[in-house]
Coordinates of C-alpha atoms and ligand atoms in Angstrom, one line a residue:
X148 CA -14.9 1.0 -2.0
X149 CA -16.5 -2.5 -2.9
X150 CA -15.8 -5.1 -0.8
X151 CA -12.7 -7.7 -0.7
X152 CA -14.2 -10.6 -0.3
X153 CA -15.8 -12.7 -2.9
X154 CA -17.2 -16.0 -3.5
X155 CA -18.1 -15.8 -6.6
X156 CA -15.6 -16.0 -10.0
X157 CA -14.5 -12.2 -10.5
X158 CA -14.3 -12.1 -14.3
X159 CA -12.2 -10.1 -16.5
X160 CA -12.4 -8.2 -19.8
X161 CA -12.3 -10.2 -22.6
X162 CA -9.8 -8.4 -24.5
X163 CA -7.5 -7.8 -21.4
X164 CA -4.1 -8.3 -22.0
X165 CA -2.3 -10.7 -19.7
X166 CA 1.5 -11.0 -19.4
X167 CA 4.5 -11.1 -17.5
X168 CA 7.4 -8.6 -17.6
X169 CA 11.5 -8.4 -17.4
X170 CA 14.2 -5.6 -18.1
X171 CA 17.2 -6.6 -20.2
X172 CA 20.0 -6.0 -16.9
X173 CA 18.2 -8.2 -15.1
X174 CA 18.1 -11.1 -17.1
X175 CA 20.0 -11.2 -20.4
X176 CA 24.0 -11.1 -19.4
X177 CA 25.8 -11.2 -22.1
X178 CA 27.2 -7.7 -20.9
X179 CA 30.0 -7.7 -23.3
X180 CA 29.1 -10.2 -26.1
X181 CA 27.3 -9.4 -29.4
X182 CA 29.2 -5.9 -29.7
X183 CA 27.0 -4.0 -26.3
X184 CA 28.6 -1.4 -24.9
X185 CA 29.0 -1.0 -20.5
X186 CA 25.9 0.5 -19.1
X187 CA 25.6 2.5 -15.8
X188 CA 25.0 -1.0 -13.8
X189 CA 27.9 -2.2 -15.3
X190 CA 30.2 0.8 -13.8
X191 CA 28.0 0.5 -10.6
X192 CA 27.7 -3.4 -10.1
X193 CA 31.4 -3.9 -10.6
X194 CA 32.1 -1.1 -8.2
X195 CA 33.0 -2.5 -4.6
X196 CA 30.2 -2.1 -2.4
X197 CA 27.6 -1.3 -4.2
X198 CA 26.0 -4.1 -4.7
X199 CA 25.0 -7.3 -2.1
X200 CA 27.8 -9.9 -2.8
X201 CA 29.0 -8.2 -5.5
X202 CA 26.7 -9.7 -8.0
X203 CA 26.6 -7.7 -11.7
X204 CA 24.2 -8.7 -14.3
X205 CA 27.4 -10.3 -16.3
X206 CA 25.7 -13.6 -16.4
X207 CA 22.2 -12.7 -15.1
X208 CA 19.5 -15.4 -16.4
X209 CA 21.0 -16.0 -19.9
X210 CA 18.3 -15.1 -21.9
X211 CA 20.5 -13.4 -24.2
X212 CA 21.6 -17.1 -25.1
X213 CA 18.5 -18.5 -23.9
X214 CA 15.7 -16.9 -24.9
X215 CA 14.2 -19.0 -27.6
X216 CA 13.5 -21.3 -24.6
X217 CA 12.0 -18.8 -22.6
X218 CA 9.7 -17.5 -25.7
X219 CA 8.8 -21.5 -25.1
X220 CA 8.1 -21.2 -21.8
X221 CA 6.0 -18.2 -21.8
X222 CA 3.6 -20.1 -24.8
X223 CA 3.9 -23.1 -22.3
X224 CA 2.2 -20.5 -19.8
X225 CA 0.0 -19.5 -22.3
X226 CA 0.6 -15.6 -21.8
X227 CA -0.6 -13.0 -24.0
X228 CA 1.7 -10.7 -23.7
X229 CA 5.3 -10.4 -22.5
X230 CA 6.8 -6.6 -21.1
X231 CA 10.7 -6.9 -22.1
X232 CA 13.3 -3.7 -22.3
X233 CA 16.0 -2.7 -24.9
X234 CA 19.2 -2.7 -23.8
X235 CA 20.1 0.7 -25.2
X236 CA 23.6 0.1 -25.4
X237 CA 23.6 -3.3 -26.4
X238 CA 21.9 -1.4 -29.7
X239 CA 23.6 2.2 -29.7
X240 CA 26.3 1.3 -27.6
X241 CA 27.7 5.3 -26.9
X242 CA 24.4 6.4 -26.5
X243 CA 24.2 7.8 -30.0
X244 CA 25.7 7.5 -33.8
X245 CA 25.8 4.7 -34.9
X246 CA 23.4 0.9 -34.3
X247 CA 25.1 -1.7 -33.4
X248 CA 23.7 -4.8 -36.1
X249 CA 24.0 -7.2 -34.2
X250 CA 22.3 -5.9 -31.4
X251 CA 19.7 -5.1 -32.9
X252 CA 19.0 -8.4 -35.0
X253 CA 19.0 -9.9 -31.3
X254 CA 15.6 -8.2 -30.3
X255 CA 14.2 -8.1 -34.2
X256 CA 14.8 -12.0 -34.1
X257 CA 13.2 -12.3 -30.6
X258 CA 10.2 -9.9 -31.3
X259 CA 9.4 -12.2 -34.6
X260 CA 9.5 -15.4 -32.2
X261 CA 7.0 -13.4 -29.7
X262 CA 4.6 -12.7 -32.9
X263 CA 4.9 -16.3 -34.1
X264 CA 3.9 -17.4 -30.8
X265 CA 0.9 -15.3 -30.7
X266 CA 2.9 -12.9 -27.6
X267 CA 2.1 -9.6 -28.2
X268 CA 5.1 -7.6 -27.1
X269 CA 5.3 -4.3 -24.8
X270 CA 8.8 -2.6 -25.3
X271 CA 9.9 0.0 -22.8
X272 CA 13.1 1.7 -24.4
X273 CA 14.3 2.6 -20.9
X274 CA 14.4 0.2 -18.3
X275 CA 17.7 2.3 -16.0
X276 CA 20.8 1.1 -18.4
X277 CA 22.0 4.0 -19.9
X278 CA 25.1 4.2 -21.9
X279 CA 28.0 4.8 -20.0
X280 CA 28.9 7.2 -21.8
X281 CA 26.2 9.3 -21.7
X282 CA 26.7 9.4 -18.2
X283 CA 30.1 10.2 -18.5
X284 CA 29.1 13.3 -20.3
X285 CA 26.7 14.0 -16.7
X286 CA 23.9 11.1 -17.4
X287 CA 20.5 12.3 -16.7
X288 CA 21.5 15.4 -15.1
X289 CA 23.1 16.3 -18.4
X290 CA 19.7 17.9 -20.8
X291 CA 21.5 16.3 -23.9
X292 CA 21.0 13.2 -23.1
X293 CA 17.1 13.7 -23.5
X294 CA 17.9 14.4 -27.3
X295 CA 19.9 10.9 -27.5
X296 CA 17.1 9.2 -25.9
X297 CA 14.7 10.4 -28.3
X298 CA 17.4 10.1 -31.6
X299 CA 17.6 6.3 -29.7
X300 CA 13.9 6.2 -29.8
X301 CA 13.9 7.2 -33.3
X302 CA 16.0 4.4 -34.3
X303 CA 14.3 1.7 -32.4
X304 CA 10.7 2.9 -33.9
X305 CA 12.4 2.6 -37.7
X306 CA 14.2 -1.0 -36.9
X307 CA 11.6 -2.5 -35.1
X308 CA 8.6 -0.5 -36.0
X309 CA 5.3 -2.7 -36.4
X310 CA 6.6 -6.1 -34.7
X311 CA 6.4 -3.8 -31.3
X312 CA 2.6 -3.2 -29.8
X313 CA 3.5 -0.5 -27.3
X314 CA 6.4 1.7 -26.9
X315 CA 6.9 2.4 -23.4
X316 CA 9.6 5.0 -22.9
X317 CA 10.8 5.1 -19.6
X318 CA 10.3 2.8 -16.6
X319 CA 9.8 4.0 -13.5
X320 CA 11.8 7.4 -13.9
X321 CA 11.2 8.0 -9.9
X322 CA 13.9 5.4 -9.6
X323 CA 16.4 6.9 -12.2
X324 CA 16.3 10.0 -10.6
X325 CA 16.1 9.5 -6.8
X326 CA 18.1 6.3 -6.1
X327 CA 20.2 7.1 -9.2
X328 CA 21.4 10.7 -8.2
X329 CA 19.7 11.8 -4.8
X330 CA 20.1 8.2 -2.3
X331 CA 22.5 6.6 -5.0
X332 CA 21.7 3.3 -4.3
X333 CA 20.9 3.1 -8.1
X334 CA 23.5 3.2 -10.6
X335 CA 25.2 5.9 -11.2
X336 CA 25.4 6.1 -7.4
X337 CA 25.2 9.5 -7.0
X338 CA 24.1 11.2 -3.4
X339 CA 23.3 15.1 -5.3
X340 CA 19.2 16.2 -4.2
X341 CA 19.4 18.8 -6.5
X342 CA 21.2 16.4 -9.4
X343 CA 18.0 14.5 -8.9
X344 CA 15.7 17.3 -9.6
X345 CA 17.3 17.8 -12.9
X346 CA 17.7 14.5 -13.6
X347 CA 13.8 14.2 -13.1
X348 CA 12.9 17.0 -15.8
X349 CA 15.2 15.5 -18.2
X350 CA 13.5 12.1 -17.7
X351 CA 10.5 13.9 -18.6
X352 CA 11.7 15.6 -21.7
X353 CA 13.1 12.5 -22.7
X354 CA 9.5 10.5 -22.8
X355 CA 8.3 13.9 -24.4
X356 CA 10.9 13.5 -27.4
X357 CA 10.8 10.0 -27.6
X358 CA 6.9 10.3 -27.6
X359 CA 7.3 12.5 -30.5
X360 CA 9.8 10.5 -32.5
X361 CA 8.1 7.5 -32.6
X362 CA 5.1 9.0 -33.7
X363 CA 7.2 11.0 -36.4
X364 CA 8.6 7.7 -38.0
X365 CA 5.3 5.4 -36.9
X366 CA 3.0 7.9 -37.3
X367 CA 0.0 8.0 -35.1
X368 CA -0.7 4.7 -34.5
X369 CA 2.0 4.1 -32.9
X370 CA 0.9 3.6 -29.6
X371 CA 2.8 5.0 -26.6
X372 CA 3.2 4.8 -23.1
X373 CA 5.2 5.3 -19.9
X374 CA 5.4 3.4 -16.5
X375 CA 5.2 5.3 -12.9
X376 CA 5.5 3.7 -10.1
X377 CA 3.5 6.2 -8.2
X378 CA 3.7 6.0 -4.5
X379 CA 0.8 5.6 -2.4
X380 CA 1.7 7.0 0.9
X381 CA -0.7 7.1 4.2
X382 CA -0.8 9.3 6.9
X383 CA 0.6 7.4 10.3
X384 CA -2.4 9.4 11.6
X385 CA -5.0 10.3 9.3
X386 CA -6.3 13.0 11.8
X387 CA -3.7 14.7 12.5
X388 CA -3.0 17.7 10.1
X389 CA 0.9 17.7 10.3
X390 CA 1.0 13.7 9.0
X391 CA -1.6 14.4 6.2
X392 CA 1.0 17.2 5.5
X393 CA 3.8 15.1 5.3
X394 CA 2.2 12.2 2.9
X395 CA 1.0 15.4 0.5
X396 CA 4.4 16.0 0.0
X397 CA 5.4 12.5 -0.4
X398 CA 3.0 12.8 -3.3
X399 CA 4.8 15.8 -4.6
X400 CA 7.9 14.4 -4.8
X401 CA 7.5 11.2 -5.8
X402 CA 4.5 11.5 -7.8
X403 CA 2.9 15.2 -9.3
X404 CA 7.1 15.8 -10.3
X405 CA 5.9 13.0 -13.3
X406 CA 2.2 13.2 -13.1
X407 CA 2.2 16.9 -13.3
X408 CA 4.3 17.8 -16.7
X409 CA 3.1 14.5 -18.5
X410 CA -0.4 14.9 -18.1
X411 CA -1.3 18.5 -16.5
X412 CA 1.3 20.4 -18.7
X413 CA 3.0 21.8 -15.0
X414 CA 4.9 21.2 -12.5
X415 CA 3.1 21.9 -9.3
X416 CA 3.8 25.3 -7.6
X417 CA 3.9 23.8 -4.1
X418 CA 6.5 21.6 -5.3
X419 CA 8.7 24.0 -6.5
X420 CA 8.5 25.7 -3.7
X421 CA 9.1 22.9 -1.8
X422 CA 13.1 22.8 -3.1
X423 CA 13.0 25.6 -3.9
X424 CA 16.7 26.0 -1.2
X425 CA 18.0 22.8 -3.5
X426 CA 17.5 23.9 -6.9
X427 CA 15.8 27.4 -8.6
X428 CA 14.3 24.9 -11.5
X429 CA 16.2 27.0 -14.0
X430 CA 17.0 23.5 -15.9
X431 CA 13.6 23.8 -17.2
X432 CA 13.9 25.7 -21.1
X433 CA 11.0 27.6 -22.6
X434 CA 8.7 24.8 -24.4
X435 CA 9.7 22.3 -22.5
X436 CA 6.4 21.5 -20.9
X437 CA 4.6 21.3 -24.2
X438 CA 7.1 19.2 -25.4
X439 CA 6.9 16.9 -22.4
X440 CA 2.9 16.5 -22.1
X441 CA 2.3 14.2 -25.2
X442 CA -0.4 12.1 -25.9
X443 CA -0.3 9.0 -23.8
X444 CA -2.1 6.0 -25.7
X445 CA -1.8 4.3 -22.2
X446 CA -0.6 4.3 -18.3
X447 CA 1.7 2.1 -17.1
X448 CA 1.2 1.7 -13.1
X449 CA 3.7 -0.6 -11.2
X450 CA 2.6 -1.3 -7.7
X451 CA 4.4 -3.3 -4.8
X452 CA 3.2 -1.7 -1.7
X453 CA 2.5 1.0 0.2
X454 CA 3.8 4.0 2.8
X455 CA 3.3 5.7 5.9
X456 CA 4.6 8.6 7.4
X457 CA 4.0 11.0 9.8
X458 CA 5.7 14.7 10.2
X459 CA 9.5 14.3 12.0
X460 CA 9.1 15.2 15.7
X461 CA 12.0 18.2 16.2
X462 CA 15.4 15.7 17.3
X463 CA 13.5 12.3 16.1
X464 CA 16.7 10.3 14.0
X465 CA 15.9 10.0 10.1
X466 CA 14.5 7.1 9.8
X467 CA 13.6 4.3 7.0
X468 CA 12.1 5.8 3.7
X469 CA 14.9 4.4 1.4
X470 CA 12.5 3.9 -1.4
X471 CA 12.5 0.0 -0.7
X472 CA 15.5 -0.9 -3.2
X473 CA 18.7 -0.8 -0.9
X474 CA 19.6 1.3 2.3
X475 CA 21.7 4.3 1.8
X476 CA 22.6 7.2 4.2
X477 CA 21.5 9.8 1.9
X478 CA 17.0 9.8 1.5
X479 CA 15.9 9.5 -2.1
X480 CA 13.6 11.7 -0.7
X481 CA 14.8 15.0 -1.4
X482 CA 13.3 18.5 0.5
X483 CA 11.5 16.0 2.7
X484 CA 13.9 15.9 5.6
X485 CA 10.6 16.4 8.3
X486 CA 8.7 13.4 6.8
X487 CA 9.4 10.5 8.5
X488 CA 8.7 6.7 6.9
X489 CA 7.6 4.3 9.2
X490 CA 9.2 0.7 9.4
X491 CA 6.5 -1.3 7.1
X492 CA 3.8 -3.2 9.6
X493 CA 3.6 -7.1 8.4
X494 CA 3.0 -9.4 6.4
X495 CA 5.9 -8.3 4.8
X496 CA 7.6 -9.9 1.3
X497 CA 11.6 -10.6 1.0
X498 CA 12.0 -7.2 0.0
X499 CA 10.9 -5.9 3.4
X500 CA 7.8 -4.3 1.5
X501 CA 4.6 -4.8 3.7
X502 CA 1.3 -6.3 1.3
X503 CA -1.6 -4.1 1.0
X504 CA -3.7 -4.9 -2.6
X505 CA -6.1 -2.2 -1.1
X506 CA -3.7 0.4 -2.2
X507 CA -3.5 -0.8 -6.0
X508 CA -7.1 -0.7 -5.8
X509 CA -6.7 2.8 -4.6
X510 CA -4.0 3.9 -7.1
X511 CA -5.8 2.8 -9.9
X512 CA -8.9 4.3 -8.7
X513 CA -7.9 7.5 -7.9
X514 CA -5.8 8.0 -11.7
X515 CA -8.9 6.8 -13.2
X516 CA -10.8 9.6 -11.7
X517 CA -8.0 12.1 -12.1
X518 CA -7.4 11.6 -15.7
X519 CA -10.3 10.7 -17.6
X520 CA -10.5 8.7 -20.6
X521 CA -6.6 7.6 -19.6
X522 CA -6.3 3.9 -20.2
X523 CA -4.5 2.4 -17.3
X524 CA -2.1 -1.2 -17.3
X525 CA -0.9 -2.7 -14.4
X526 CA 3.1 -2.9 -15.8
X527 CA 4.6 -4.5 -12.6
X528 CA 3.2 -6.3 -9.6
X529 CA 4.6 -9.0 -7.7
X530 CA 6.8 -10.3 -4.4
X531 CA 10.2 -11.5 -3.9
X532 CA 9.8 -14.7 -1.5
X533 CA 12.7 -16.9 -0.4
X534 CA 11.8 -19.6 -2.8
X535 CA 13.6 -23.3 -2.2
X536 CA 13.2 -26.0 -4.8
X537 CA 11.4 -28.7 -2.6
X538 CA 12.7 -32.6 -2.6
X539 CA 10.2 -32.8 -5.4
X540 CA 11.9 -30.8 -7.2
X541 CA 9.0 -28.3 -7.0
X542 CA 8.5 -24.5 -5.7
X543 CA 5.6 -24.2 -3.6
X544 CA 5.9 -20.9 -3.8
X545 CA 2.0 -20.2 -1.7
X546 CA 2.7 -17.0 -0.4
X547 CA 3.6 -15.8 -4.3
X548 CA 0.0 -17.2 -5.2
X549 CA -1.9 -15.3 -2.5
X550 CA 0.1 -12.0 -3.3
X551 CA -0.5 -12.6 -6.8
X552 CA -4.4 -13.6 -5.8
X553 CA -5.0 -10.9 -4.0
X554 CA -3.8 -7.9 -5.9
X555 CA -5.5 -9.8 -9.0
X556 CA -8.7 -9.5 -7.2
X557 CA -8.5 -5.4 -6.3
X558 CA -7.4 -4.8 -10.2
X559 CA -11.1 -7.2 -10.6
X560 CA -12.7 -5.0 -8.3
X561 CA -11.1 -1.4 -9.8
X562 CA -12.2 -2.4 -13.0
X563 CA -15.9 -3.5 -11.8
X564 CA -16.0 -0.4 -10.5
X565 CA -15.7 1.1 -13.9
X566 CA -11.6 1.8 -14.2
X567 CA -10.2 1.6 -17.7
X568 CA -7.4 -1.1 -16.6
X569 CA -6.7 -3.0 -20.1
X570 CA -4.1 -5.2 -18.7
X571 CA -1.6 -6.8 -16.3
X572 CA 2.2 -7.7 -16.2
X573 CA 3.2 -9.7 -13.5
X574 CA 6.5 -8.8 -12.1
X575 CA 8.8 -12.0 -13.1
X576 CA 8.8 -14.1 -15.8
X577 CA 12.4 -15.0 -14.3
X578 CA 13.6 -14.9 -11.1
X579 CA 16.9 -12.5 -12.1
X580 CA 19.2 -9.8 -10.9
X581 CA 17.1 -7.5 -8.9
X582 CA 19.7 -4.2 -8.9
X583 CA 21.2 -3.7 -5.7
X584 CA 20.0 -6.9 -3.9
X585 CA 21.6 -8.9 -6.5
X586 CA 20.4 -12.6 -7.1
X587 CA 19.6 -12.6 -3.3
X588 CA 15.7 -12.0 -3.9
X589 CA 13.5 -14.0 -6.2
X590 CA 10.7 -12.4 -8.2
X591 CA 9.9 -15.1 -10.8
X592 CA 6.8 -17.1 -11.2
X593 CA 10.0 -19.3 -13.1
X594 CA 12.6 -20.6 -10.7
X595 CA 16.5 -20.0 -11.9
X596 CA 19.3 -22.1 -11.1
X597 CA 22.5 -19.9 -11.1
X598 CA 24.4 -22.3 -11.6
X599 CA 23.1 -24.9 -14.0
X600 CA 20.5 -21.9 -15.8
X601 CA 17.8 -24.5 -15.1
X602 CA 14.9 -22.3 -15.5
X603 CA 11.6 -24.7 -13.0
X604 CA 8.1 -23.1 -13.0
X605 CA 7.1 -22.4 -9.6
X606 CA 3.1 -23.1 -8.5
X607 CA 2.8 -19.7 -9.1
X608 CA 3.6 -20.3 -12.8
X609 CA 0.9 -22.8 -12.7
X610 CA -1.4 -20.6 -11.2
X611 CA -1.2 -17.8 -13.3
X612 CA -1.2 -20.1 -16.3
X613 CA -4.5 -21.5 -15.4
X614 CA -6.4 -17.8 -14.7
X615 CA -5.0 -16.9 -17.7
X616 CA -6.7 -19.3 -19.6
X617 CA -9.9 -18.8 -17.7
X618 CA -9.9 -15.0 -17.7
X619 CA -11.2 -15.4 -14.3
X620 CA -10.0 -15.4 -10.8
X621 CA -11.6 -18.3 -8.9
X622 CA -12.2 -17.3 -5.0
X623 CA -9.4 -18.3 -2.8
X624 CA -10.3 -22.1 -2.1
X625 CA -11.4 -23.1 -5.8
X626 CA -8.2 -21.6 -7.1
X627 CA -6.1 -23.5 -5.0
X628 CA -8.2 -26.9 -6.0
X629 CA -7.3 -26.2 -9.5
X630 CA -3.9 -26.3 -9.1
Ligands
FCB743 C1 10.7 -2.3 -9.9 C2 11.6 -2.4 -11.1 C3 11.9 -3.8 -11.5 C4 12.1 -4.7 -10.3 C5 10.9 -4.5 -9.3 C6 11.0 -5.5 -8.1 O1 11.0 -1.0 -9.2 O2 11.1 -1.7 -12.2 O3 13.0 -3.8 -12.4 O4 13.3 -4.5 -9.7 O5 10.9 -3.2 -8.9

């Protein structure tokens, strides 16, 4: 690995794409205005319990009311690019049949006001708000609702066809079907390990058709994508056999489940095996593989931290390994009762996630080797701090910066190293509802005020506006002076 440190400028393609990135839960609200119909997180937000304080994504950062001034403030910023989501039922509000108009004109009216301010927009069709009733027919468990997703898809490629640069179908999938069905911290809240194994090849087939659909009304230049966020997991003891055991099948689960049908054509062996006493796989149909591995135009890799485990001692208490969005009693991670996750080692963010840029270096890295000729984006990275507005009405938000610095400067180094990374989205525009956590952690480079909607750019706004414009990331000191 080259080194960290670096006084010298590291500079960056010239035609790398920099931008920030939101889901429509998280900050639109608006949950039952403009004809939208109740999502999962709906159901599971308003549910008791479920989530901290209560909070639902009801009100969430405005931007469906608000978003002509946030298209302002991202061309303030000077971004390139801006990573939003469709709220699927906010356009198809059952899940399938019929568009709803007025949903639709929303996005249409805000992609045209991206393109007029020279934004280039990344669309990801799935960002975890599926139509209620879709899961009321058994959600992602259910294979039908791959063939919505992909009519869905359809629809969104014929409405909003050319104003959209790259269709990314899913986000994150690992989420959808672990904390969805197997720790149910996710909406729909379900604790079934074997629901979650379905609910993962369904996923899959759903990118697969909606890969296929687009292209069928776009045609081949429709460019396509999907976003992982692949896990990189360490052995506690990199010597000892048992622990580089236990991380392999960390990257089983959580990563060759995706990896392996979307890009090898298979699901690994060993993982099958694996839960094989949870589930016989039968879910998975004749074709389904080749209809899964499509042609991916590019990689979307989000990356917070990292993991380590070591093999369970025989009586040791599960521990830990919650997948980092909300506790539950129930593991995400299913057949991997005799892995243990270690409590995170500091510096630690808001989230409880420990910082480690090494391992994005790593990640992209190792999926540039593994998949040749793959072009990889960075689709989320970034830290939830407990951000104050100041008595100068500021955010000195320097902990964001060095985060933000830091992983900047492995994606500089990957990418000197000869990776194919075309681009970064940093992980918020907005501070906004950040699933079961509610409005308790902040993610934005943009302050929010709850109350008032006052939307304040942090110095972490000012930052990345100003290596934006330089296309290079000063060392450490400079950077700061520039401010
Ligand atoms: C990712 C999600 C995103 C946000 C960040 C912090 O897993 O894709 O919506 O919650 O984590």
């Amino acid at each position: 690995m080259s080194s960290t440190s670096s006084t010298s400028p590291r500079a960056f393609p010239a035609r790398f794409v920099w931008g920030a990135a939101t889901a429509a839960y998280q900050i639109e609200g608006a949950a039952t205005e403009g004809g939208r119909g109740p999502s999962i997180w709906d159901t599971f937000s308003r549910t008791p319990g479920k989530t901290l304080n209560g909070d639902t994504g009801d009100v969430a950062a405005d931007h469906y009311h608000r978003w002509r001034d946030d298209v302002a403030l991202m061309s303030e910023l000077g971004l390139g690019a801006y990573r939003l989501s469709i709220s699927w039922p906010r356009v198809q509000p059952g899940g399938r049949g019929e568009l709803n108009a007025e949903g639709v004109a929303f996005y249409r009216d805000l992609l045209d006001a991206l393109r007029e301010a020279g934004i280039t927009p990344f669309v990801t069709l799935y960002h975890w708000d599926l139509p209620q009733e879709l899961e009321d027919a058994g959600g992602w468990t259910n294979r039908e609702t791959a063939y919505a997703f992909a009519g869905y898809a359809r629809a969104m490629a014929r409405e909003l066809g050319d104003r959209v640069a790259v269709w990314t179908t899913l986000n994150e999938p690992w989420c959808s079907a672990y904390l969805g069905y197997a720790s149910g911290v996710h909406a729909p809240g379900r604790t079934e390990p074997a629901a979650a194994l379905a609910a993962a090849h369904h996923l899959n087939l759903a990118h697969g058709l909606a890969a296929a659909a687009i292209r069928a009304e776009l045609g081949e230049r429709a460019q396509v994508s999907i976003t992982l966020n692949l896990h990189v997991t360490r052995p506690a003891d990199p010597e000892r056999a048992a622990d580089l055991e236990a991380a392999h099948r960390v990257d089983l689960v959580g990563n060759h489940i995706f990896l392996g049908p979307l890009l090898d054509g298979s699901y690994p062996v060993e993982l099958r095996r694996l839960t094989s006493h949870l589930s016989d796989w039968s879910f998975i149909r004749p074709g389904d593989l080749g209809l899964i591995r499509q042609r991916l135009d590019v990689l979307g890799v989000n990356y917070y931290s990292t993991s380590y485990v070591r093999a369970r001692e025989a009586g040791a208490p599960a521990a830990g390994g919650t997948g980092g969005h909300g506790d539950s009693a129930v593991s995400p991670w299913v057949a991997l009762d005799d892995v243990e996750f270690l409590a995170p080692a500091g510096p630690l963010t808001a989230m409880g996630w420990n910082i480690e840029p090494d391992g994005l270096y790593e990640l992209l890295a190792a999926l540039d080797n593994a998949y040749e000729g793959l072009p990889l984006m960075v689709t989320e990275n970034g830290a939830a701090f407990d951000d104050v507005v100041g008595p100068d009405g500021q955010v000195h938000d320097a902990a964001r910066v060095d985060y933000l610095h830091r992983h900047l400067d492995a994606v500089a180094r990957v990418i000197a190293d000869g990776a194919d990374v075309r681009g970064y989205f940093l992980w918020s525009l907005l501070d906004n509802f950040e699933w079961a956590y509610g409005y308790s952690k902040r993610f934005g480079i943009v302050h929010v005020d709850y109350d008032t909607q006052v939307r304040t750019p942090k110095d972490s706004a000012r930052w990345y506006a100003a290596l934006v414009s330089a296309g290079e990331l000063l060392p450490p000191v400079e950077a700061s002076a520039r401010q």
